XYZ file of C-alpha atoms in Angstrom:
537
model
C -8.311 -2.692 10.215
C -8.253 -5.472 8.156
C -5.129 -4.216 6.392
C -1.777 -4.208 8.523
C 1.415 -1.506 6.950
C 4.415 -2.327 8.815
C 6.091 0.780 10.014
C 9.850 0.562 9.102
C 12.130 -0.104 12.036
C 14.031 1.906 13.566
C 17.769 2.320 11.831
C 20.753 2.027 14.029
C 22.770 5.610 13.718
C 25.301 4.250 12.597
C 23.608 2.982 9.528
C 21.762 6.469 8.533
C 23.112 8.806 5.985
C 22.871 11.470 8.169
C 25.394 10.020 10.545
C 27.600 8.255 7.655
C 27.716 12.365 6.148
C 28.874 13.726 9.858
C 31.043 10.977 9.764
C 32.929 12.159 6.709
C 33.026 15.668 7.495
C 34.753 15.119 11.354
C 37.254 12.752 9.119
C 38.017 15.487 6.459
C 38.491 18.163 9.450
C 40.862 16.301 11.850
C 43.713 17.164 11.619
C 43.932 19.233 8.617
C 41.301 21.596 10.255
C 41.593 20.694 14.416
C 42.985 18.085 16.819
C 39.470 17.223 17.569
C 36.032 17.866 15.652
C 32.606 17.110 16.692
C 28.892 17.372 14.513
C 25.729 17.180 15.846
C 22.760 16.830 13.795
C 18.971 17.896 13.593
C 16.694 14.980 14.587
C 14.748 15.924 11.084
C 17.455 14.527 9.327
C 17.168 11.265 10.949
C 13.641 10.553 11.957
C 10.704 10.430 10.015
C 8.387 12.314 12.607
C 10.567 15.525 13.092
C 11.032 16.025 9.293
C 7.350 15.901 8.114
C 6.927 18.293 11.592
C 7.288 21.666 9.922
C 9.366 22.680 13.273
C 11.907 24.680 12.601
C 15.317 23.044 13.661
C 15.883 25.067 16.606
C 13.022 23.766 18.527
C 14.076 20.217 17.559
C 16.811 17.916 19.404
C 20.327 17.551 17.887
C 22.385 14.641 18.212
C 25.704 13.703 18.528
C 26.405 12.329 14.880
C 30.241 11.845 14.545
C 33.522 12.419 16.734
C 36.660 12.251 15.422
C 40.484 13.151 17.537
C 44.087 12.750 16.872
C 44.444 11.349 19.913
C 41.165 9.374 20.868
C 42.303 7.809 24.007
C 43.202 11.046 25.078
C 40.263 12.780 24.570
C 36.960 11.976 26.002
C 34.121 12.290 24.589
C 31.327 14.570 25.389
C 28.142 12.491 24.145
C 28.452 9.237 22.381
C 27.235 9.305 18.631
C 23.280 8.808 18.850
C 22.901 10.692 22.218
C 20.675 14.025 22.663
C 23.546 16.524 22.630
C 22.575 20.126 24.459
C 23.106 23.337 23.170
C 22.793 25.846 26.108
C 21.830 29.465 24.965
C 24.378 32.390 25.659
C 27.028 29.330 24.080
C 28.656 30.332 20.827
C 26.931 26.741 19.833
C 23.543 27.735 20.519
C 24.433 31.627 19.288
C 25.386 29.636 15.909
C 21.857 28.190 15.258
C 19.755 31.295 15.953
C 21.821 33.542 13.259
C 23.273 30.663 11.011
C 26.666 32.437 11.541
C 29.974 30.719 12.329
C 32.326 31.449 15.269
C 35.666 31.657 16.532
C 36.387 31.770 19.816
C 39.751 32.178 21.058
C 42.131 32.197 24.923
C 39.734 29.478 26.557
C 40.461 29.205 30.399
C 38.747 27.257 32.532
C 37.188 30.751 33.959
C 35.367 31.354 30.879
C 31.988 32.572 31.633
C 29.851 30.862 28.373
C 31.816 27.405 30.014
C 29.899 27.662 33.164
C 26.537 27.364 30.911
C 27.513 23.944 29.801
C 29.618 21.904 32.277
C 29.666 18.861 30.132
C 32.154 20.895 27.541
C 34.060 22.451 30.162
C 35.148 19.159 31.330
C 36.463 17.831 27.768
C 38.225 21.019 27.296
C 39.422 20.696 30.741
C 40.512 17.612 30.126
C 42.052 18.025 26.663
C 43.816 21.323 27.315
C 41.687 23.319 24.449
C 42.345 26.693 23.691
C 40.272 27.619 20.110
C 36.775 26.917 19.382
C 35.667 27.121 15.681
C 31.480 25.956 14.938
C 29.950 26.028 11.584
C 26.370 25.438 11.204
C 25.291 23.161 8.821
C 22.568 24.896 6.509
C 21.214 24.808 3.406
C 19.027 27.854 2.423
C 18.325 28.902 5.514
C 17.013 25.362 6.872
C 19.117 23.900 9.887
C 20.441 20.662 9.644
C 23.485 20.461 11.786
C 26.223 21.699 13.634
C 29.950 21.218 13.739
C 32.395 21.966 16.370
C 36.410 22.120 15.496
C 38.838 22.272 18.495
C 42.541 23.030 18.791
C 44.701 21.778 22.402
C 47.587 23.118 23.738
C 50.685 22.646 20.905
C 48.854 23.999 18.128
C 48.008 27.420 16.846
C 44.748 28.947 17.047
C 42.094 28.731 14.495
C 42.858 31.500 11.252
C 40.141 32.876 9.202
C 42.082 30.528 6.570
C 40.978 27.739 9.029
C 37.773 29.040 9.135
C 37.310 29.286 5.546
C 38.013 25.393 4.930
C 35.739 24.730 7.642
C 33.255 26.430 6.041
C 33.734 24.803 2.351
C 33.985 21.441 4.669
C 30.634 22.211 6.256
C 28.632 23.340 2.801
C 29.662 19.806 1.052
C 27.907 17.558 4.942
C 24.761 20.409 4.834
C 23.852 19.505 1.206
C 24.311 15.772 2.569
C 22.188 16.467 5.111
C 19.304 18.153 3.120
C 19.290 15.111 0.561
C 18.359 13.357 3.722
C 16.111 15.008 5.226
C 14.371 15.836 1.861
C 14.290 11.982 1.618
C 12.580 11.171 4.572
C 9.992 13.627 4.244
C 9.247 12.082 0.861
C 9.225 8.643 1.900
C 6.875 9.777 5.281
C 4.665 11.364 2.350
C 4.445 8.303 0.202
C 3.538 6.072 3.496
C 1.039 8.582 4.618
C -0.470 7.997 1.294
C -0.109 4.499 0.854
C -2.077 4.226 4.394
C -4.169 6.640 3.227
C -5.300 5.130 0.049
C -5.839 1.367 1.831
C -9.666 1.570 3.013
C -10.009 0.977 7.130
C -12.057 -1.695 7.197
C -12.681 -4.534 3.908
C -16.352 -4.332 2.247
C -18.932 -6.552 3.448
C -20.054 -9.049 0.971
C -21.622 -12.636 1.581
C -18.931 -14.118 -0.421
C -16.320 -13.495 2.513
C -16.635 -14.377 6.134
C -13.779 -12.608 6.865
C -10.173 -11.141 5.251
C -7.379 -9.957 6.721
C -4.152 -8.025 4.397
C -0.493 -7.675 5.049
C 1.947 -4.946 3.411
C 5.372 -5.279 4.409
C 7.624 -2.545 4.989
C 9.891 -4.075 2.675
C 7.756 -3.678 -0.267
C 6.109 -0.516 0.263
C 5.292 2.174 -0.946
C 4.493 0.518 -3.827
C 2.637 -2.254 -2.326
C -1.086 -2.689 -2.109
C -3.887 -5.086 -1.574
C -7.954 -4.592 -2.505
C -11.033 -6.106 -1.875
C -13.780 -5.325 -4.602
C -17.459 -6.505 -4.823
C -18.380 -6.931 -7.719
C -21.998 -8.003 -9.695
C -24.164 -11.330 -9.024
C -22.487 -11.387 -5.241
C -18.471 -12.217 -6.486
C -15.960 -10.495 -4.660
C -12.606 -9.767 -6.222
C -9.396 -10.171 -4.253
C -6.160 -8.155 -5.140
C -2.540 -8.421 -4.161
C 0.445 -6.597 -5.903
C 3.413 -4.421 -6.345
C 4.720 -1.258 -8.284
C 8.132 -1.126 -8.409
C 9.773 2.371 -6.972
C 10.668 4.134 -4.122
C 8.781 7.345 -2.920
C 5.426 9.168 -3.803
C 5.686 8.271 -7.134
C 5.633 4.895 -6.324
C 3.038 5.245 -4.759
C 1.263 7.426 -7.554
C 1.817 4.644 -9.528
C 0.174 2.500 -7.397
C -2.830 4.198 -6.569
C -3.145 4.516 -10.268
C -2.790 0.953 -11.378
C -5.287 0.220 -8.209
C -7.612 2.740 -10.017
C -7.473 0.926 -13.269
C -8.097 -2.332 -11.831
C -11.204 -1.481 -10.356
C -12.613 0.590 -13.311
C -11.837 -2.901 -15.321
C -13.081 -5.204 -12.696
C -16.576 -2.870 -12.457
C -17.025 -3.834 -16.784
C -16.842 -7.277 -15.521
C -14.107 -8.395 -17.031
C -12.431 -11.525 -16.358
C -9.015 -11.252 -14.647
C -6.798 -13.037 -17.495
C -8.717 -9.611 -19.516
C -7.916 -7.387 -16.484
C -4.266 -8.566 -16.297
C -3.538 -8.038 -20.021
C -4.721 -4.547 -20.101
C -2.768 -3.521 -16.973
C 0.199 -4.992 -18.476
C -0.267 -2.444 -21.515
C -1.289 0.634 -19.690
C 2.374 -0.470 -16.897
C 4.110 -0.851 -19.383
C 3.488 2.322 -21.505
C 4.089 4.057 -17.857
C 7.213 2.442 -17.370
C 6.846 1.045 -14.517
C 6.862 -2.767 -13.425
C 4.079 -3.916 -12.290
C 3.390 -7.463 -10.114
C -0.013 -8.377 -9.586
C -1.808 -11.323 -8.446
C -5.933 -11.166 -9.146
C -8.377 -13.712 -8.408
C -11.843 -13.445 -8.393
C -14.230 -16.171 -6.315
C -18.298 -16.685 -7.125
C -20.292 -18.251 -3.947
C -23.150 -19.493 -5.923
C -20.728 -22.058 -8.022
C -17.586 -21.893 -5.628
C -15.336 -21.192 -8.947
C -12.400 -19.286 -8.631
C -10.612 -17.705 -11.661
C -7.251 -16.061 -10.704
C -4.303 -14.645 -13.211
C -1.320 -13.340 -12.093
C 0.794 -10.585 -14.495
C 4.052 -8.568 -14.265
C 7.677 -10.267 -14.056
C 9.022 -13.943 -13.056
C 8.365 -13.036 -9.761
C 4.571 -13.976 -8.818
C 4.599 -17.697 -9.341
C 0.983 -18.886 -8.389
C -0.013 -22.413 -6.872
C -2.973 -23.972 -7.335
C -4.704 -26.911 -5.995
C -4.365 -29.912 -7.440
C -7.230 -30.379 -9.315
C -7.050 -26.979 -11.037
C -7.114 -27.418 -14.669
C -4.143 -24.854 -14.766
C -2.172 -26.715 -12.236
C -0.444 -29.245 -14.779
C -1.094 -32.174 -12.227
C 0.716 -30.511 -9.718
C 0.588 -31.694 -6.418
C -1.478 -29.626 -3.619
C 0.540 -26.729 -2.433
C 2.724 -27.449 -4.922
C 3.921 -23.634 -7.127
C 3.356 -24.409 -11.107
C 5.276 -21.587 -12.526
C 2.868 -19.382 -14.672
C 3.726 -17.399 -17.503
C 2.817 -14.092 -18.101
C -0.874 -13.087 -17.878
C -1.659 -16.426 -17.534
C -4.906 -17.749 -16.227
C -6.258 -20.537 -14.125
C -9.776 -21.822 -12.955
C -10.551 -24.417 -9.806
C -12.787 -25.042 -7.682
C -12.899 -24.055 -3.830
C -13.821 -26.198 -0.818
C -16.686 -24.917 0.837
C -14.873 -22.595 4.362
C -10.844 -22.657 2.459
C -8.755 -19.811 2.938
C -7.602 -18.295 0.167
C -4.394 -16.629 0.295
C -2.764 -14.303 -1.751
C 1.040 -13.656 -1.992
C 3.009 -11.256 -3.897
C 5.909 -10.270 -4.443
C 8.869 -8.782 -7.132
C 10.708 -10.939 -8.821
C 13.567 -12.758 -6.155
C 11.321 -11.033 -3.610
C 8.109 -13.178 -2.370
C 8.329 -15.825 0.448
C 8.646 -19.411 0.471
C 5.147 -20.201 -1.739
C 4.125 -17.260 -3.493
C 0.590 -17.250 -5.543
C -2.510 -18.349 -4.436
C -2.953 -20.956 -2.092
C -6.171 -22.705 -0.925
C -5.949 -23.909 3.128
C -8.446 -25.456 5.148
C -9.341 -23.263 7.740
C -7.875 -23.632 11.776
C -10.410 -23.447 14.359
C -13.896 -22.238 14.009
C -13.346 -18.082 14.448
C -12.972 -16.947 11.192
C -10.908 -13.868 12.427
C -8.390 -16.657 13.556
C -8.528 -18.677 10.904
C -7.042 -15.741 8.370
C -4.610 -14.137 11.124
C -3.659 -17.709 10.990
C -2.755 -17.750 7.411
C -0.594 -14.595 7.473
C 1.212 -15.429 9.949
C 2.116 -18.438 8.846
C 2.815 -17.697 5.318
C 5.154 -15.242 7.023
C 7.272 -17.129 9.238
C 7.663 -19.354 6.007
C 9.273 -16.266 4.433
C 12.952 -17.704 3.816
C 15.087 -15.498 6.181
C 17.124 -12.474 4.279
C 14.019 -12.623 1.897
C 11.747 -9.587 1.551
C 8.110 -10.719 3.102
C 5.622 -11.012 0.200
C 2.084 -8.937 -0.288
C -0.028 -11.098 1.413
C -3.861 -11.604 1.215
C -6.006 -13.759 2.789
C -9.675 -14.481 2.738
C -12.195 -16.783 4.196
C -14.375 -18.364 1.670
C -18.431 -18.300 2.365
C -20.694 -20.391 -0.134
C -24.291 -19.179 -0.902
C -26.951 -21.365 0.366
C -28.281 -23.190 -2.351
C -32.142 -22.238 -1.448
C -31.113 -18.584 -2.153
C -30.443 -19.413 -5.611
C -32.898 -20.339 -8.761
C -32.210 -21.448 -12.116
C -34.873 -22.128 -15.106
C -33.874 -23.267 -18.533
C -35.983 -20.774 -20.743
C -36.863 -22.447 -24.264
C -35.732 -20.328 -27.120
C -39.187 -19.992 -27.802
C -41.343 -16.336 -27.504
C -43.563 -18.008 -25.816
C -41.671 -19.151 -23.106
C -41.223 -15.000 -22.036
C -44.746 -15.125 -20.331
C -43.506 -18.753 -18.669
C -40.437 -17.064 -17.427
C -42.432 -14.612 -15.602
C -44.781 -16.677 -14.003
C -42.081 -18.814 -12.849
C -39.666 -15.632 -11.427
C -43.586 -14.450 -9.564
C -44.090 -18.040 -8.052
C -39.894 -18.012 -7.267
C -40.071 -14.476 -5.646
C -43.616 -15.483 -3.552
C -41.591 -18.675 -2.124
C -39.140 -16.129 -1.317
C -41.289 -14.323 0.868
C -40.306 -11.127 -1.846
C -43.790 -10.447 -3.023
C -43.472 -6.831 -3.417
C -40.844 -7.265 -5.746
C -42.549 -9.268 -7.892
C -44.404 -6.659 -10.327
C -40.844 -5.188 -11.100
C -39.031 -8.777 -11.436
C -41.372 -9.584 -13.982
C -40.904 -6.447 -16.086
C -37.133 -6.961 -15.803
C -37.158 -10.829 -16.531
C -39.593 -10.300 -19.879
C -37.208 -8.001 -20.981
C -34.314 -9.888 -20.568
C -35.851 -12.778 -21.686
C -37.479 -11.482 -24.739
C -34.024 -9.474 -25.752
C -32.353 -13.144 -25.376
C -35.084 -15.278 -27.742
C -34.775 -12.371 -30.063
C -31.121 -11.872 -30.792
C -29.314 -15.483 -29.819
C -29.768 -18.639 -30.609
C -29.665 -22.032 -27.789
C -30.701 -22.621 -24.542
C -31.113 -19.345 -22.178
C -30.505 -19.764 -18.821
C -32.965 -17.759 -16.554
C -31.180 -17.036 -12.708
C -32.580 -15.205 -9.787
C -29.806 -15.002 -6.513
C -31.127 -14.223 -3.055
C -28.468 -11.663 -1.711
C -28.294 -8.855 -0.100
C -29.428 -7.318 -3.125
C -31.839 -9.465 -5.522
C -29.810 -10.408 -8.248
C -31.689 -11.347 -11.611
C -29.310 -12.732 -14.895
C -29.874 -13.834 -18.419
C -27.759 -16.050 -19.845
C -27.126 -16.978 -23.990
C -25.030 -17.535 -26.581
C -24.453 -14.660 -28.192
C -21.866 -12.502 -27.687
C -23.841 -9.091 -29.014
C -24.933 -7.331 -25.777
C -27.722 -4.847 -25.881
C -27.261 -1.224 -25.561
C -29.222 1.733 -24.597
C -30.978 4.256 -27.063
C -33.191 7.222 -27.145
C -36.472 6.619 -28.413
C -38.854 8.641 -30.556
C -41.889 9.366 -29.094
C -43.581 7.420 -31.944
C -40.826 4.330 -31.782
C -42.478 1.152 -31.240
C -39.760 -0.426 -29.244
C -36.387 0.395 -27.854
C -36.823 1.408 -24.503
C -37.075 -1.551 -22.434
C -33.383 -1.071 -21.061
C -34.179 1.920 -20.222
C -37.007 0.581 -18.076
C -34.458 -1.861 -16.713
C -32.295 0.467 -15.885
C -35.269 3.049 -14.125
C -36.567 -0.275 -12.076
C -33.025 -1.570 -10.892
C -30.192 0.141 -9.211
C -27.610 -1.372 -10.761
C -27.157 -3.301 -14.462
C -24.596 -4.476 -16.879
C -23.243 -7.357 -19.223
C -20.436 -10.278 -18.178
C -19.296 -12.616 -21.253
C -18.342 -15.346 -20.777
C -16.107 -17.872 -23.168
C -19.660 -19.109 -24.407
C -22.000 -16.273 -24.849
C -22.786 -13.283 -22.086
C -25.038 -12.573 -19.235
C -27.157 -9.576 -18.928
C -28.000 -8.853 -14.902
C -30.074 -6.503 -12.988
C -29.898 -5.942 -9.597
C -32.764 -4.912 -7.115
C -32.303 -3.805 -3.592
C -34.329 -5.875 -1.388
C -35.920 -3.579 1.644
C -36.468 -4.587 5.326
C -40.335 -4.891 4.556
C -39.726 -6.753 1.274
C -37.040 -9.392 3.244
């Protein structure tokens, strides 16, 4: 997998809610209620795995969760708090979770046949001279959670149905604890089953990348997600960021904004016009948003990233990126919001991403270009995670992180011709894309690269004005683009059946398997892409 969730860690019982609610029941019972109390609680309200289970609570383990005496030196303890604590059956304890009934049982001796069942209990009551045994369970609608046991020792009277009345409003108040709980862990298990879920196996092959590698901390999830998108004319888009929340609907959230940056990335737009609109559509939701987009093209080596959301995703650039400000290399230049930067990348850098809320991202967060460390690429970005991370500052949340080795295109696997704006440069333009494609060893695309390029071609000499630049790329696909000046880009339309023109996009679009329009800050390009077959290669 090329993207790594941490799992959250296990939490100490004395740190869980479940425990801290058991806690404050054995304290409200002793000694109002009994000399000595005891709760034990259902392993689905403290663990992930047995709450999304479906098991009902009876088939699961209880453990001790609190213990509470007048005298604790006096009175040992049965199980310390976290241990597996067993309910024998034909035991008013297990006789409690079957019918969800409480009990009193009165005159314990040391003869008492249920006793012999569950020697570990007949030695503390031994031991502590108990006479009266009063256990609640602890449900809410019908669902198990706990179970809490109230003894009395020799010197005071035995339980009342008073008694067992304020046990009982003692016991409601920890169950609906309990259930919060529990109802909290299954909706956090659901939100990480769907982050996982929702994060592809393995990243898309494209030539741009040698090889990525993605980190989501546990910290940050389940709002947290990364993304690798290919995009037209052999780019490749790289995504790190954050929706703020806890829970499915963070996660909801995030699969949604994830949704919406690929739908905008697919028009081909640029990520400062990406950004902007996901900072409209976040904030009409509601919800902050921190996200760090750049987007890298192997034919030029350019990279354009923006970063958008709160003061909390600080990029740093290079030094020689225009954006910087002069900064030095590895160096963060605080960006504002929706800002944008362009720079060029060494030919085999790492690129990383990092991410992170505001107060919340590691010691450089932003985009970082490294050199790359040793010659497996694998390596080289299991390299750069792991290093960003150990920079994390400790007692800081671990940022997003993304990282990415670079590939450039080989130059022989890309062709440019400045067209004249002339018409009769359209039939030049084809010849040339016929003699580029025959070098190319492509010949059998060569009648349909020709259609496509006079179309393009003749669309641009009719409609701009300035140089048009004719491009062909050498890909896995073949990738043919029309650059001008003009910003108008041609659409689509039913013809007549006596219309004299008008359907050559359509004939672009029958001939190719995939076509659209990218502007640019000068003019647009129209491209067309072919797939190239194992005969035609």
């Amino acid at each position: 997998m090329y993207c790594v969730i941490d799992q959250p860690p296990p939490v100490p019982p004395e740190q869980t809610q479940s425990y801290e609610a058991a806690q404050q029941l054995a304290d409200a019972a002793v000694p109002s209620v009994a000399d000595f109390a005891a709760v034990e609680v259902s392993d689905a309200t403290v663990s992930e795995r047995a709450a999304m289970s479906g098991l009902p609570a009876q088939v699961l383990d209880f453990r001790r969760a609190a213990f509470r005496a007048v005298r604790p030196d006096e009175i040992p303890r049965a199980y310390e708090v976290g241990e597996v604590s067993h309910l024998p059956v034909r035991t008013p304890y297990h006789a409690s979770l079957v019918d969800l009934r409480p009990r009193i049982v009165l005159n314990l001796h040391a003869r008492t046949a249920w006793l012999l069942r569950d020697p570990v209990r007949a030695r503390l009551m031994r031991g502590s001279r108990t006479h009266s045994v009063l256990v609640v369970p602890l449900d809410v609608g019908g669902v198990l959670l706990g179970l809490a046991a109230f003894y009395r020792t020799a010197g005071s009277p035995a339980f009342s149905q008073s008694d067992l009345r304020e046990a009982g409003r003692l016991g409601r108040r920890a169950a609906r604890l309990l259930d919060g709980q529990r109802r909290r862990l299954v909706h956090d298990a659901a939100a990480r089953i769907l982050q996982e879920a929702l994060h592809e196996s393995d990243a898309p092959v494209v030539s741009a990348l040698e090889a990525v590698r993605g980190h989501v901390p546990e910290s940050s999830a389940p709002g947290s997600w990364i993304d690798v998108v290919q995009l037209p004319s052999a780019r490749v888009a790289l995504v790190a960021g954050t929706a703020e929340g806890w829970g499915v609907a963070a996660t909801a959230g995030m699969s949604q904004v994830r949704a919406a940056i690929r739908a905008l990335l697919l028009l081909d737009m640029n990520p400062g016009e990406v950004i902007a609109r996901l900072g409209r559509r976040a904030g009409a939701a509601g919800a902050a948003v921190h996200c760090l987009l750049a987007i890298y093209d192997p034919v030029t080596r350019r990279c354009t990233a923006a970063a958008g959301g709160d003061a909390g995703v600080e990029p740093a650039f290079p030094a020689d990126a225009p954006s910087a400000g002069g900064a030095e290399a590895d160096e963060p230049s605080p960006m504002a919001e929706d800002s944008v930067a362009e720079f060029d990348v060494p030919a085999r850098s790492v690129l990383l991403l990092s991410c992170g809320t505001e107060g919340g991202a590691g010691a450089a967060p932003g985009i970082r270009v490294l050199p790359p460390t040793g010659d497996d690429p694998e390596d080289a970005v299991d390299t750069a995670v792991s290093d960003a991370l150990a920079a994390t500052p400790g007692g800081r949340p671990e940022p997003v992180l993304l990282a990415a080795l670079i590939r450039t295109l080989d130059p022989e696997d890309v062709a440019t011709w400045e067209v004249p704006n002339d018409p009769a440069a359209v039939s030049e333009a084809r010849a040339w894309a016929d003699g580029q494609l025959t070098e190319w060893s492509l010949s059998e695309l060569c009648f349909t690269t020709t259609l496509i390029v006079s179309e393009l071609v003749t669309n641009a000499v009719r409609y701009s004005s300035g140089p048009i630049r004719l491009r062909l790329i050498r890909d896995r696909t073949l990738i043919c683009e029309v650059s001008d000046f003009c910003h108008a880009a041609p659409h689509p339309r039913r013809s007549a059946l006596s219309d004299q023109n008008g359907r050559g996009l359509s004939i672009v679009a029958h001939l190719t398997e995939a076509q659209g329009t990218r502007y640019t800050t000068t003019g647009k390009t129209v491209w067309a892409e072919q797939s190239i077959t194992p005969e035609a290669a």
